[in-house]
PDB file of C-alpha atoms and ligand atoms in Angstrom:
ATOM      1  CA  MET A   1     -46.364  82.161 173.730  1.00 44.00           C
ATOM      2  CA  ILE A   2     -49.962  80.539 174.365  1.00 45.00           C
ATOM      3  CA  VAL A   3     -50.670  79.038 170.809  1.00 46.00           C
ATOM      4  CA  ARG A   4     -47.749  76.934 171.065  1.00 48.00           C
ATOM      5  CA  ARG A   5     -48.782  75.602 174.365  1.00 47.00           C
ATOM      6  CA  VAL A   6     -51.780  74.675 172.728  1.00 45.00           C
ATOM      7  CA  LEU A   7     -50.241  72.888 169.985  1.00 42.00           C
ATOM      8  CA  SER A   8     -47.786  71.281 172.050  1.00 45.00           C
ATOM      9  CA  ALA A   9     -50.441  69.937 174.016  1.00 47.00           C
ATOM     10  CA  GLY A  10     -52.361  69.009 171.212  1.00 44.00           C
ATOM     11  CA  LEU A  11     -49.709  67.069 169.417  1.00 43.00           C
ATOM     12  CA  LEU A  12     -49.327  64.890 172.825  1.00 44.00           C
ATOM     13  CA  ALA A  13     -53.464  64.343 172.455  1.00 45.00           C
ATOM     14  CA  ALA A  14     -53.343  62.755 169.163  1.00 44.00           C
ATOM     15  CA  LEU A  15     -49.548  60.734 169.837  1.00 42.00           C
ATOM     16  CA  ALA A  16     -51.357  58.990 172.798  1.00 42.00           C
ATOM     17  CA  THR A  17     -54.286  58.507 170.779  1.00 42.00           C
ATOM     18  CA  ALA A  18     -52.470  56.430 168.217  1.00 41.00           C
ATOM     19  CA  ALA A  19     -50.561  54.798 170.721  1.00 40.00           C
ATOM     20  CA  VAL A  20     -54.188  53.574 172.418  1.00 40.00           C
ATOM     21  CA  SER A  21     -54.780  52.731 168.820  1.00 39.00           C
ATOM     22  CA  ALA A  22     -51.885  50.664 168.346  1.00 38.00           C
ATOM     23  CA  CYS A  23     -52.612  49.030 171.507  1.00 38.00           C
ATOM     24  CA  GLY A  24     -55.887  48.142 170.773  1.00 36.00           C
ATOM     25  CA  ALA A  25     -55.496  46.400 167.575  1.00 38.00           C
ATOM     26  CA  GLN A  26     -53.240  44.381 169.651  1.00 39.00           C
ATOM     27  CA  SER A  27     -56.279  42.221 170.515  1.00 39.00           C
ATOM     28  CA  SER A  28     -55.203  43.335 173.848  1.00 38.00           C
ATOM     29  CA  GLU A  29     -59.535  43.692 174.523  1.00 41.00           C
ATOM     30  CA  GLN A  30     -61.475  41.193 173.081  1.00 41.00           C
ATOM     31  CA  PRO A  31     -64.936  41.562 174.356  1.00 44.00           C
ATOM     32  CA  ALA A  32     -67.282  38.401 174.018  1.00 45.00           C
ATOM     33  CA  GLY A  33     -64.469  36.680 171.895  1.00 42.00           C
ATOM     34  CA  LYS A  34     -65.950  39.438 168.622  1.00 44.00           C
ATOM     35  CA  ALA A  35     -63.564  38.790 165.867  1.00 44.00           C
ATOM     36  CA  ALA A  36     -64.335  41.970 164.503  1.00 42.00           C
ATOM     37  CA  ALA A  37     -63.435  44.174 167.866  1.00 42.00           C
ATOM     38  CA  PRO A  38     -59.385  45.039 166.961  1.00 45.00           C
ATOM     39  CA  ALA A  39     -61.030  46.410 163.459  1.00 44.00           C
ATOM     40  CA  ALA A  40     -63.662  48.542 164.982  1.00 43.00           C
ATOM     41  CA  ALA A  41     -60.885  50.049 167.678  1.00 45.00           C
ATOM     42  CA  SER A  42     -58.031  50.424 164.427  1.00 46.00           C
ATOM     43  CA  ALA A  43     -60.060  51.819 161.875  1.00 44.00           C
ATOM     44  CA  PRO A  44     -63.078  53.860 162.589  1.00 44.00           C
ATOM     45  CA  ALA A  45     -63.285  56.598 159.782  1.00 46.00           C
ATOM     46  CA  THR A  46     -63.840  53.603 157.066  1.00 44.00           C
ATOM     47  CA  ALA A  47     -67.224  52.645 156.193  1.00 47.00           C
ATOM     48  CA  PRO A  48     -69.991  52.263 159.288  1.00 47.00           C
ATOM     49  CA  ALA A  49     -70.898  49.019 158.680  1.00 49.00           C
ATOM     50  CA  ALA A  50     -67.390  47.828 159.140  1.00 52.00           C
ATOM     51  CA  ALA A  51     -67.789  47.909 162.539  1.00 58.00           C
ATOM     52  CA  ASP A  52     -71.256  45.628 162.433  1.00 74.00           C
ATOM     53  CA  ALA A  53     -70.076  43.673 159.814  1.00 80.00           C
ATOM     54  CA  PRO A  54     -70.707  40.441 160.213  1.00 90.00           C
ATOM     55  CA  PRO A  55     -67.842  37.390 159.753  1.00 94.00           C
ATOM     56  CA  VAL A  56     -68.846  36.696 156.537  1.00 97.00           C
ATOM     57  CA  ALA A  57     -71.539  37.688 153.768  1.00 98.00           C
ATOM     58  CA  ILE A  58     -72.273  37.274 150.045  1.00 98.00           C
ATOM     59  CA  THR A  59     -73.403  40.270 147.686  1.00 98.00           C
ATOM     60  CA  ASP A  60     -75.791  40.159 145.003  1.00 97.00           C
ATOM     61  CA  PRO A  61     -76.495  36.856 145.345  1.00 98.00           C
ATOM     62  CA  TRP A  62     -77.653  34.820 142.010  1.00 98.00           C
ATOM     63  CA  VAL A  63     -79.698  32.029 140.435  1.00 97.00           C
ATOM     64  CA  LYS A  64     -79.656  30.920 137.739  1.00 96.00           C
ATOM     65  CA  THR A  65     -82.729  30.777 136.035  1.00 96.00           C
ATOM     66  CA  THR A  66     -84.057  27.063 134.866  1.00 95.00           C
ATOM     67  CA  LYS A  67     -87.191  24.676 134.461  1.00 93.00           C
ATOM     68  CA  LYS A  68     -86.000  22.244 136.333  1.00 89.00           C
ATOM     69  CA  GLY A  69     -82.959  19.906 136.484  1.00 93.00           C
ATOM     70  CA  MET A  70     -79.115  21.878 136.797  1.00 94.00           C
ATOM     71  CA  SER A  71     -78.948  24.954 138.003  1.00 95.00           C
ATOM     72  CA  ALA A  72     -76.660  26.939 139.931  1.00 96.00           C
ATOM     73  CA  ALA A  73     -76.140  30.047 142.640  1.00 97.00           C
ATOM     74  CA  PHE A  74     -73.861  32.744 142.384  1.00 98.00           C
ATOM     75  CA  GLY A  75     -72.437  35.607 144.286  1.00 98.00           C
ATOM     76  CA  THR A  76     -69.779  37.477 146.422  1.00 98.00           C
ATOM     77  CA  LEU A  77     -68.421  35.971 149.443  1.00 98.00           C
ATOM     78  CA  VAL A  78     -66.935  38.274 151.797  1.00 98.00           C
ATOM     79  CA  ASN A  79     -64.644  37.367 154.451  1.00 98.00           C
ATOM     80  CA  ASN A  80     -64.338  40.384 157.712  1.00 97.00           C
ATOM     81  CA  THR A  81     -62.312  38.358 159.586  1.00 96.00           C
ATOM     82  CA  ASP A  82     -58.817  37.985 159.737  1.00 97.00           C
ATOM     83  CA  SER A  83     -58.576  34.616 159.085  1.00 97.00           C
ATOM     84  CA  ASP A  84     -59.197  32.470 156.368  1.00 98.00           C
ATOM     85  CA  ILE A  85     -63.259  31.842 155.709  1.00 98.00           C
ATOM     86  CA  THR A  86     -64.148  27.839 154.405  1.00 98.00           C
ATOM     87  CA  VAL A  87     -67.312  27.700 153.072  1.00 98.00           C
ATOM     88  CA  VAL A  88     -67.968  23.250 153.207  1.00 98.00           C
ATOM     89  CA  ALA A  89     -71.468  22.479 152.496  1.00 98.00           C
ATOM     90  CA  GLY A  90     -74.435  24.251 150.891  1.00 98.00           C
ATOM     91  CA  THR A  91     -78.530  23.463 151.123  1.00 98.00           C
ATOM     92  CA  SER A  92     -81.462  25.281 149.984  1.00 98.00           C
ATOM     93  CA  PRO A  93     -85.119  24.174 149.871  1.00 97.00           C
ATOM     94  CA  LEU A  94     -84.518  24.457 145.751  1.00 97.00           C
ATOM     95  CA  SER A  95     -82.689  21.337 145.712  1.00 97.00           C
ATOM     96  CA  PRO A  96     -82.532  18.605 147.628  1.00 96.00           C
ATOM     97  CA  LYS A  97     -78.520  18.095 146.891  1.00 97.00           C
ATOM     98  CA  ILE A  98     -76.101  20.830 146.498  1.00 98.00           C
ATOM     99  CA  GLU A  99     -72.548  20.670 145.806  1.00 97.00           C
ATOM    100  CA  LEU A 100     -70.215  23.313 145.896  1.00 98.00           C
ATOM    101  CA  HIS A 101     -68.135  22.582 142.296  1.00 96.00           C
ATOM    102  CA  GLU A 102     -65.285  24.455 140.306  1.00 95.00           C
ATOM    103  CA  VAL A 103     -64.674  24.628 136.574  1.00 93.00           C
ATOM    104  CA  VAL A 104     -61.223  23.189 135.464  1.00 92.00           C
ATOM    105  CA  ASP A 105     -60.011  22.260 131.975  1.00 91.00           C
ATOM    106  CA  SER A 106     -59.783  19.029 132.135  1.00 88.00           C
ATOM    107  CA  LYS A 107     -57.989  18.262 128.227  1.00 90.00           C
ATOM    108  CA  GLY A 108     -59.261  21.277 126.930  1.00 89.00           C
ATOM    109  CA  LYS A 109     -62.227  20.889 127.860  1.00 89.00           C
ATOM    110  CA  MET A 110     -63.968  22.995 130.299  1.00 89.00           C
ATOM    111  CA  ILE A 111     -65.735  20.756 132.703  1.00 92.00           C
ATOM    112  CA  MET A 112     -67.042  21.365 136.334  1.00 94.00           C
ATOM    113  CA  ARG A 113     -66.540  19.559 139.844  1.00 94.00           C
ATOM    114  CA  PRO A 114     -66.659  19.144 143.362  1.00 95.00           C
ATOM    115  CA  LYS A 115     -64.415  21.446 144.873  1.00 96.00           C
ATOM    116  CA  GLU A 116     -62.188  19.316 146.884  1.00 95.00           C
ATOM    117  CA  GLY A 117     -61.898  20.993 150.382  1.00 96.00           C
ATOM    118  CA  GLY A 118     -64.217  23.523 149.417  1.00 98.00           C
ATOM    119  CA  PHE A 119     -64.384  27.762 148.767  1.00 98.00           C
ATOM    120  CA  VAL A 120     -61.798  29.591 150.813  1.00 98.00           C
ATOM    121  CA  ILE A 121     -62.348  32.960 151.247  1.00 98.00           C
ATOM    122  CA  PRO A 122     -58.812  35.229 152.041  1.00 98.00           C
ATOM    123  CA  ALA A 123     -58.433  36.599 155.522  1.00 98.00           C
ATOM    124  CA  ARG A 124     -60.483  40.532 154.885  1.00 97.00           C
ATOM    125  CA  GLY A 125     -60.798  39.275 151.562  1.00 98.00           C
ATOM    126  CA  THR A 126     -63.006  38.449 148.646  1.00 98.00           C
ATOM    127  CA  HIS A 127     -64.444  34.592 147.093  1.00 98.00           C
ATOM    128  CA  GLN A 128     -65.985  34.960 143.319  1.00 98.00           C
ATOM    129  CA  LEU A 129     -68.735  32.366 142.871  1.00 98.00           C
ATOM    130  CA  GLN A 130     -69.271  32.715 138.895  1.00 95.00           C
ATOM    131  CA  PRO A 131     -70.191  31.188 135.577  1.00 93.00           C
ATOM    132  CA  GLY A 132     -67.257  30.193 134.279  1.00 91.00           C
ATOM    133  CA  GLY A 133     -65.813  29.632 137.517  1.00 94.00           C
ATOM    134  CA  ASP A 134     -67.237  28.241 141.422  1.00 97.00           C
ATOM    135  CA  HIS A 135     -70.059  27.996 142.265  1.00 97.00           C
ATOM    136  CA  ILE A 136     -72.664  26.257 144.368  1.00 98.00           C
ATOM    137  CA  MET A 137     -73.948  23.547 142.154  1.00 97.00           C
ATOM    138  CA  LEU A 138     -78.017  22.465 142.375  1.00 97.00           C
ATOM    139  CA  MET A 139     -77.613  19.223 141.398  1.00 96.00           C
ATOM    140  CA  GLY A 140     -81.588  18.725 141.312  1.00 96.00           C
ATOM    141  CA  VAL A 141     -84.138  21.860 140.873  1.00 96.00           C
ATOM    142  CA  THR A 142     -87.532  20.524 142.109  1.00 94.00           C
ATOM    143  CA  GLU A 143     -89.478  23.703 140.820  1.00 94.00           C
ATOM    144  CA  GLU A 144     -89.117  26.337 137.488  1.00 96.00           C
ATOM    145  CA  VAL A 145     -87.196  29.031 139.188  1.00 97.00           C
ATOM    146  CA  LYS A 146     -88.264  32.602 137.383  1.00 97.00           C
ATOM    147  CA  PRO A 147     -86.560  35.841 136.733  1.00 97.00           C
ATOM    148  CA  GLY A 148     -87.166  37.061 139.987  1.00 97.00           C
ATOM    149  CA  ALA A 149     -87.581  33.924 142.560  1.00 97.00           C
ATOM    150  CA  GLN A 150     -86.552  34.527 145.886  1.00 98.00           C
ATOM    151  CA  ILE A 151     -84.769  31.083 146.736  1.00 98.00           C
ATOM    152  CA  PRO A 152     -83.394  31.089 150.306  1.00 98.00           C
ATOM    153  CA  PHE A 153     -79.961  29.478 150.969  1.00 98.00           C
ATOM    154  CA  THR A 154     -77.915  27.962 153.838  1.00 98.00           C
ATOM    155  CA  LEU A 155     -73.924  27.991 153.876  1.00 98.00           C
ATOM    156  CA  THR A 156     -71.688  26.126 156.363  1.00 98.00           C
ATOM    157  CA  LEU A 157     -68.341  27.162 157.148  1.00 97.00           C
ATOM    158  CA  LYS A 158     -65.564  25.109 159.117  1.00 96.00           C
ATOM    159  CA  GLY A 159     -66.035  25.622 162.017  1.00 93.00           C
ATOM    160  CA  GLY A 160     -69.763  24.776 161.860  1.00 95.00           C
ATOM    161  CA  GLU A 161     -71.131  28.279 161.701  1.00 96.00           C
ATOM    162  CA  THR A 162     -73.418  29.236 159.099  1.00 97.00           C
ATOM    163  CA  LEU A 163     -73.956  31.532 156.380  1.00 98.00           C
ATOM    164  CA  GLU A 164     -78.132  32.347 155.424  1.00 98.00           C
ATOM    165  CA  PHE A 165     -79.405  34.179 152.824  1.00 98.00           C
ATOM    166  CA  THR A 166     -81.435  34.363 149.848  1.00 98.00           C
ATOM    167  CA  ALA A 167     -80.311  34.296 146.040  1.00 98.00           C
ATOM    168  CA  VAL A 168     -82.676  36.402 143.153  1.00 98.00           C
ATOM    169  CA  GLY A 169     -83.327  34.494 140.435  1.00 97.00           C
ATOM    170  CA  LYS A 170     -81.631  35.814 137.216  1.00 96.00           C
ATOM    171  CA  ASP A 171     -81.256  34.489 133.302  1.00 94.00           C
ATOM    172  CA  PHE A 172     -78.338  33.902 132.152  1.00 91.00           C
ATOM    173  CA  ALA A 173     -77.495  32.344 128.104  1.00 78.00           C
ATOM    174  CA  GLY A 174     -73.630  32.516 128.246  1.00 61.00           C
ATOM    175  CA  GLY A 175     -71.514  29.682 129.710  1.00 53.00           C
ATOM    176  CA  LYS A 176     -74.166  27.277 129.254  1.00 50.00           C
ATOM    177  CA  GLU A 177     -71.582  24.536 127.903  1.00 41.00           C
ATOM    178  CA  ASP A 178     -69.882  25.198 131.496  1.00 49.00           C
ATOM    179  CA  TYR A 179     -72.745  23.253 133.126  1.00 47.00           C
ATOM    180  CA  GLN A 180     -73.171  20.411 131.158  1.00 46.00           C
ATOM    181  CA  PRO A 181     -71.305  17.330 132.829  1.00 49.00           C
ATOM    182  CA  GLY A 182     -67.909  16.497 131.425  1.00 42.00           C
ATOM    183  CA  LYS A 183     -67.564  12.555 129.762  1.00 39.00           C
ATOM    184  CA  ASP A 184     -65.468  12.301 132.963  1.00 42.00           C
ATOM    185  CA  MET A 185     -67.754  13.162 135.598  1.00 42.00           C
ATOM    186  CA  ASP A 186     -70.821  11.084 134.421  1.00 39.00           C
ATOM    187  CA  MET A 187     -72.522  12.616 137.196  1.00 41.00           C
ATOM    188  CA  ASP A 188     -76.127  11.465 136.701  1.00 38.00           C
ATOM    189  CA  LYS A 189     -74.749   8.308 137.712  1.00 34.00           C
ATOM    190  CA  SER A 190     -72.609   9.277 140.798  1.00 32.00           C
ATOM    191  CA  HIS A 191     -75.143  11.068 142.364  1.00 35.00           C
ATOM    192  CA  GLY A 192     -78.769   8.744 140.888  1.00 29.00           C
TER     193      GLY A 192
HETATM  194 CU1   CU B   1     -72.014  22.845 138.721  1.00 72.83          CU
END
């Protein structure tokens, strides 16, 4: 008898907890407009860092080493919110001009060009910046980037928020052809 009653009480408690969690996930309470609040309420058992995760982040950011001129920065953009996030611009003291690029197949030739609309990081998802794909294009590197160099970057999001990070200089030999301006683009002229 006693054991059964205790079990029932436990079950009820569990059900009640589940109900509360469900409510919390439905935006009934949003203290200080923190986007991360619903996730923290509904999934406390997941990675502890998730509770304090920034809305947007970048993992393993790096810059291709170069003497000067053009280079590119890469990494994995992470969106910790329930809405898509768009990166619309970037800056770095390393290069006065920076563009957000994509690599596309143009008549059988891989060329890069400014990505219209910027980089979209899907809600709760990631967006890869990698050689041969989307990248942060440094149009005119002003000083040599050596392996291990620490290069500060700031990305601007569509809403005006910013993401600051430090990318590490890294040698990368492959995929060089991807970073040569295509005939159709003539970047030197359009950005000179
Ligand atoms: Cu590029």
